[in-house]
XYZ file of N, CA and C in Angstrom:
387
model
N -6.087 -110.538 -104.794
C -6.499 -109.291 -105.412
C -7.868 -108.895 -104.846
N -7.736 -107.719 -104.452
C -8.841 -107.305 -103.748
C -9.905 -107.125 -105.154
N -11.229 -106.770 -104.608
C -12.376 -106.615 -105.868
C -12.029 -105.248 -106.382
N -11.715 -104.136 -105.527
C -11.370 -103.122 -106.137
C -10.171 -103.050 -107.387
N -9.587 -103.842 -106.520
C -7.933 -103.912 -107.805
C -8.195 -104.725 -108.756
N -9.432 -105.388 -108.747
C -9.660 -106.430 -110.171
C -10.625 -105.411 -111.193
N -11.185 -104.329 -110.534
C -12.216 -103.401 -111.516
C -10.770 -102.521 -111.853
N -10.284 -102.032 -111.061
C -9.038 -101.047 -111.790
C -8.330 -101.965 -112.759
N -8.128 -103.153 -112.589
C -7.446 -103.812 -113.965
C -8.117 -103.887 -115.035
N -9.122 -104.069 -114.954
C -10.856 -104.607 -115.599
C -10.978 -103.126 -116.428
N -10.984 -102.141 -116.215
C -11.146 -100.756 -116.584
C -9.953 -100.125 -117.070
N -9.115 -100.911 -116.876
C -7.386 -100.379 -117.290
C -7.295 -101.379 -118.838
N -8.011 -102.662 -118.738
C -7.511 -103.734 -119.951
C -7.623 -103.004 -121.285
N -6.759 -102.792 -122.153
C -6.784 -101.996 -123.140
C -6.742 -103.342 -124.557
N -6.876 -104.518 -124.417
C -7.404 -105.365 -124.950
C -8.647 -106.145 -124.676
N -9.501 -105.720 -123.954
C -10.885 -105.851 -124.177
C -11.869 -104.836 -123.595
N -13.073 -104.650 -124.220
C -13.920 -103.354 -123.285
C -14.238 -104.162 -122.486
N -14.297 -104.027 -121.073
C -15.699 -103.939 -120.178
C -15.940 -102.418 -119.827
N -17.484 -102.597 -120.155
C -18.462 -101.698 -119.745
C -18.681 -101.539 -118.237
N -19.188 -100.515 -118.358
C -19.247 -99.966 -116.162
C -19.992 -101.422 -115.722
N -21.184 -101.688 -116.381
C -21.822 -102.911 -115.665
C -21.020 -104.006 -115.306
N -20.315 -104.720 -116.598
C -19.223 -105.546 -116.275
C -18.312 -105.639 -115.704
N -17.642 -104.347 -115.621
C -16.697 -104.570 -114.972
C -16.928 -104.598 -113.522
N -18.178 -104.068 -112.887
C -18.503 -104.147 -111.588
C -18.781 -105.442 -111.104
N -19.670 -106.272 -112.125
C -20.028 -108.019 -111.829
C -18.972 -108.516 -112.095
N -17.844 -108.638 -112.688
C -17.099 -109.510 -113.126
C -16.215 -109.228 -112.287
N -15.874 -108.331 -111.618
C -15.058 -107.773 -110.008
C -15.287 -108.792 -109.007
N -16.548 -109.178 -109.058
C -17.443 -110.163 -107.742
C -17.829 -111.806 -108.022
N -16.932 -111.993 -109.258
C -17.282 -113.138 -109.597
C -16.426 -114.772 -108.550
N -16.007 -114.374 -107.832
C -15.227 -115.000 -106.527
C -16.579 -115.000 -105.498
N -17.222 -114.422 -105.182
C -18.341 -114.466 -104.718
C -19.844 -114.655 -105.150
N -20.047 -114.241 -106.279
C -21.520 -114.576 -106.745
C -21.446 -115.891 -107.611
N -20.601 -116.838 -107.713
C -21.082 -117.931 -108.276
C -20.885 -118.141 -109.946
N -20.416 -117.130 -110.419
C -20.439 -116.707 -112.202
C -18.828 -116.894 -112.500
N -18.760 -117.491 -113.479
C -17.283 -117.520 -113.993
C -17.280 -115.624 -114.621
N -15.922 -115.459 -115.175
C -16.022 -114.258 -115.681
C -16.612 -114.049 -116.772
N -16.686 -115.120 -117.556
C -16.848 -114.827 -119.215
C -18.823 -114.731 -118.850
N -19.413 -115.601 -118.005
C -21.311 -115.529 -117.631
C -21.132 -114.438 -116.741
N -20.377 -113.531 -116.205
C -20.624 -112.300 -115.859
C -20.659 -111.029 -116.611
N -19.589 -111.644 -117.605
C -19.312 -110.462 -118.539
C -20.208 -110.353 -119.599
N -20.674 -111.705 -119.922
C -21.789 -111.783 -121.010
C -23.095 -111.350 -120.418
N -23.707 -111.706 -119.388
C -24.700 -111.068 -118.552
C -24.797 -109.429 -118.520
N -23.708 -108.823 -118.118
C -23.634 -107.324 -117.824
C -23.262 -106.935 -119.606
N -22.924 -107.442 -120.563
C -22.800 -107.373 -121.974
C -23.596 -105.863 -122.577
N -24.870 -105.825 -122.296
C -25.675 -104.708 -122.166
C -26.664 -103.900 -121.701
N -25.343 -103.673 -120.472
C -26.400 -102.916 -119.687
C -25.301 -101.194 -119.156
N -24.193 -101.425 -120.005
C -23.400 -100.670 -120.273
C -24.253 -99.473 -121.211
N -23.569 -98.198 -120.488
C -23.733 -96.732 -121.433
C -25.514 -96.859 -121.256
N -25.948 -97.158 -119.767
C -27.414 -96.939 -119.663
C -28.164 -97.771 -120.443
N -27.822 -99.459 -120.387
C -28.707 -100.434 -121.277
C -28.727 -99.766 -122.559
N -27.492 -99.247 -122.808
C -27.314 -99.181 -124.708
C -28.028 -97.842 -124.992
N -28.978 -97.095 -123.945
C -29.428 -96.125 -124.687
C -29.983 -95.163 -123.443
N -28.650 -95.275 -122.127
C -28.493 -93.651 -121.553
C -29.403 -93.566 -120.775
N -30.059 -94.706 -120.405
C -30.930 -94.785 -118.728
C -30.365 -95.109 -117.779
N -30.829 -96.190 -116.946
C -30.024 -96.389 -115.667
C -28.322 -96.957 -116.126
N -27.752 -95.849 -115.242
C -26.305 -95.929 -115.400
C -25.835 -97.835 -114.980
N -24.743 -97.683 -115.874
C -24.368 -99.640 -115.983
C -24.258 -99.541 -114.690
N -23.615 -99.072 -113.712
C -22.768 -98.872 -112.270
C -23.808 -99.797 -111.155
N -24.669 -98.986 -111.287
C -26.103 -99.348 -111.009
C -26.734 -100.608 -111.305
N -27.046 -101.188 -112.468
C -27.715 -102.234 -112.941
C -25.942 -102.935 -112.725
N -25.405 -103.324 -112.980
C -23.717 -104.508 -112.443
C -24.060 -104.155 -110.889
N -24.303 -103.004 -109.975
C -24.056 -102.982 -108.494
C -25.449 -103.998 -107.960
N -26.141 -103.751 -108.656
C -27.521 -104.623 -108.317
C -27.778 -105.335 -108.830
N -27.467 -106.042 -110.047
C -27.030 -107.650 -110.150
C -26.075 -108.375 -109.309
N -24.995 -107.950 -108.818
C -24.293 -108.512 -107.568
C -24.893 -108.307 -106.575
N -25.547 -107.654 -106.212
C -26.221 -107.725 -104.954
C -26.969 -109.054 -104.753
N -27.765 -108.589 -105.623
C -28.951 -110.094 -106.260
C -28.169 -111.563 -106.279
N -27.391 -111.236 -106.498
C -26.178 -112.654 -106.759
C -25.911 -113.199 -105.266
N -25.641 -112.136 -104.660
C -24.927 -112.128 -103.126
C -26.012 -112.614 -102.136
N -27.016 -112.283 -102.376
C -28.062 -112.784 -101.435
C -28.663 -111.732 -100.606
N -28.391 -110.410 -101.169
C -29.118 -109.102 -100.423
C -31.054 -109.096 -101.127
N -31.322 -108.707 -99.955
C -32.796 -107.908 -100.664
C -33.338 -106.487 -100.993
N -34.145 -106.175 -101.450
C -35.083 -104.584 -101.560
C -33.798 -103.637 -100.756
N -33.960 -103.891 -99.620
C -34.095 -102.949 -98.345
C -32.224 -102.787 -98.971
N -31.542 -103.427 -99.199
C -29.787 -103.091 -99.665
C -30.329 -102.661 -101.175
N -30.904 -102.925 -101.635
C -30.748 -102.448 -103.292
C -31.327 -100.910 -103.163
N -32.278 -100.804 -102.134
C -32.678 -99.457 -102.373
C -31.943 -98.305 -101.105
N -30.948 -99.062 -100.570
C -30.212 -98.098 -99.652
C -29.542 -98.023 -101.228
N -28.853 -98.971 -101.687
C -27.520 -98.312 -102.524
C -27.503 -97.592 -103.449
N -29.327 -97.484 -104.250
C -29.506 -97.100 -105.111
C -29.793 -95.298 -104.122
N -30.829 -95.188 -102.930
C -30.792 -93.879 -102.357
C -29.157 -93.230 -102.563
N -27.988 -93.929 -101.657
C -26.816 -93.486 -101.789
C -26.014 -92.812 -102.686
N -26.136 -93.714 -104.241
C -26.087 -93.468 -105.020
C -26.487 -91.948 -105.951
N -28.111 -91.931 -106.072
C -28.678 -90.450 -106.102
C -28.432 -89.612 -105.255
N -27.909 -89.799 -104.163
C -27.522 -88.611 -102.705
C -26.439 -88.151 -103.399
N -25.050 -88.963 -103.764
C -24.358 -88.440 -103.848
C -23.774 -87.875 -105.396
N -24.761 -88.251 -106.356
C -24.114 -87.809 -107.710
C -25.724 -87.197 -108.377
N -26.575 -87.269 -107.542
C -28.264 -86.284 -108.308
C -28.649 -86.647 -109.321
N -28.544 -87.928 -109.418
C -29.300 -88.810 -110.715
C -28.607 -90.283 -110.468
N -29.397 -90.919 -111.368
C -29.249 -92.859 -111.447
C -29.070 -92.402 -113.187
N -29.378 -91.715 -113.944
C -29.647 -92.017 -115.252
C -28.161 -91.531 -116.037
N -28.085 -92.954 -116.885
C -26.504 -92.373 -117.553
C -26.288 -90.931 -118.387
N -27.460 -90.831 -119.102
C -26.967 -89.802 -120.275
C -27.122 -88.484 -119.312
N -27.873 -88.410 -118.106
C -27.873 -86.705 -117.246
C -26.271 -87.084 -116.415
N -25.813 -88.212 -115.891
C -24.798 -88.294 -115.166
C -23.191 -87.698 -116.324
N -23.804 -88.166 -116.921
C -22.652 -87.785 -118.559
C -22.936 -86.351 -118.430
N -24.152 -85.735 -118.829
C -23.633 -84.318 -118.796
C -23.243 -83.671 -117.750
N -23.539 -83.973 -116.983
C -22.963 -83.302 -115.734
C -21.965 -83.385 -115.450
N -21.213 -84.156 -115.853
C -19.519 -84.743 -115.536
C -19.083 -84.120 -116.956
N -19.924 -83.920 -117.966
C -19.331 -82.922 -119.182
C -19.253 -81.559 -118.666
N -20.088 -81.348 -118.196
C -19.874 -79.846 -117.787
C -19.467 -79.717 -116.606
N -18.788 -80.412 -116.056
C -17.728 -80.343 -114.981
C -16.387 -80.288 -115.512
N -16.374 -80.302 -116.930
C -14.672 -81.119 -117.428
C -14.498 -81.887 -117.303
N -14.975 -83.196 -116.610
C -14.243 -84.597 -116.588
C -14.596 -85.222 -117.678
N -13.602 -85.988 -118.228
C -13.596 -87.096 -119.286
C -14.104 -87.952 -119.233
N -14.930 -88.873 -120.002
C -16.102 -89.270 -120.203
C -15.785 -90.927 -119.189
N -14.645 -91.155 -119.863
C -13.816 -92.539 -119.232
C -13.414 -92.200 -118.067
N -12.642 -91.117 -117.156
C -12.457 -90.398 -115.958
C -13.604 -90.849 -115.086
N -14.375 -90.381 -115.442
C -16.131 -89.914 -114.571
C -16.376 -91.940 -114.451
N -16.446 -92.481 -115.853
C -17.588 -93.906 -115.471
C -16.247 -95.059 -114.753
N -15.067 -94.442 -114.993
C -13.935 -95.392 -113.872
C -14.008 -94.771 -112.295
N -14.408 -93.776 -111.833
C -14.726 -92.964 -110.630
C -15.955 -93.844 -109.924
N -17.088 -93.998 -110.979
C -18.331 -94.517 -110.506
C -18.153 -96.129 -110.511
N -17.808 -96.699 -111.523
C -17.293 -98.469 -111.093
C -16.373 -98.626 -109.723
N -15.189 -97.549 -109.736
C -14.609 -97.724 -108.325
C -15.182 -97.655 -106.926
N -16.214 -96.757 -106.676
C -16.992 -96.035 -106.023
C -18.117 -97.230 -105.932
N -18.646 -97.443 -106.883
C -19.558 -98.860 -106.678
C -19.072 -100.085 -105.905
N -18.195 -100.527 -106.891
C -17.075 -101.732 -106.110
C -17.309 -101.481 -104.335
N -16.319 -100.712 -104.303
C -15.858 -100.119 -102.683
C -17.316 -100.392 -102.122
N -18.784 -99.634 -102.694
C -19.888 -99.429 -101.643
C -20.247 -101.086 -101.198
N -19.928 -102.331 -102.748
C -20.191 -103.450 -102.269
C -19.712 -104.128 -101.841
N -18.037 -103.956 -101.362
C -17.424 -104.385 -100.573
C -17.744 -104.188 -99.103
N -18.340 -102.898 -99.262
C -18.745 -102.678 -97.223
C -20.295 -103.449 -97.549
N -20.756 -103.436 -98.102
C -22.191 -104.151 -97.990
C -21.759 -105.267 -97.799
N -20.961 -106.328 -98.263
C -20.786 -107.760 -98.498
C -19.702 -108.140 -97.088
N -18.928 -106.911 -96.392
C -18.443 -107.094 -95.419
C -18.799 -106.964 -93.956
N -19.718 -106.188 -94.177
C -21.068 -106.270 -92.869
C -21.331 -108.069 -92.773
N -21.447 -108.385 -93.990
C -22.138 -109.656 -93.755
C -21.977 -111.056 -92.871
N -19.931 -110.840 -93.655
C -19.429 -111.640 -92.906
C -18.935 -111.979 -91.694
């Protein structure tokens, strides 16, 4: 199972939440060293903007795996530039409205951005090897 197809299951499980953070670390747990349950408890809250609508989970789970993986600065702050290039904010509660006033559904929009994350750390982690 690729990492992508373990966040689409991970985001599909309709018997347990993971949050955007989690489900992005717990995608990479074949590589960073963490069983699922110390990934999932780790990323626990940092979902819906650390509980209160700042930096989007996508973000804080994409850069705890990084950190895990053995990247430095110079990858955390390409992914985080990338990131703001392509959606005009890092912060959950402005990324929410903006995807509100686009029409997309709230769950739509933060399964778009976990997928989209995944994928960016799969080409980061595949450069490597």
């Amino acid at each position: 199972m690729t990492h992508l197809e373990k966040a689409k299951a991970l985001r599909g499980d309709t018997q347990t939440h993971y949050n955007c953070a989690q489900a992005v670390l717990v995608s990479f747990c074949d590589k960073i060293g963490l069983t699922e349950e110390q990934a999932y408890q780790t990323a626990s809250h940092f979902g819906s903007g650390m509980r209160h609508g700042s930096t989007c989970g996508v973000l804080s789970g994409g850069l705890m795996a990084l950190g895990l993986l053995g990247y430095d600065e110079k990858e955390a702050a390409s992914l985080l530039r990338q990131f703001r290039e392509a959606h005009g904010a890092t912060n959950c509660a402005e990324l929410l409205k903006m995807s509100h006033d686009r029409g997309v559904p709230r769950k739509e929009h933060c399964d778009g951005l976990v997928f989209e994350m995944v994928e960016a750390l799969e080409q980061i982690a595949g450069k490597k090897e």
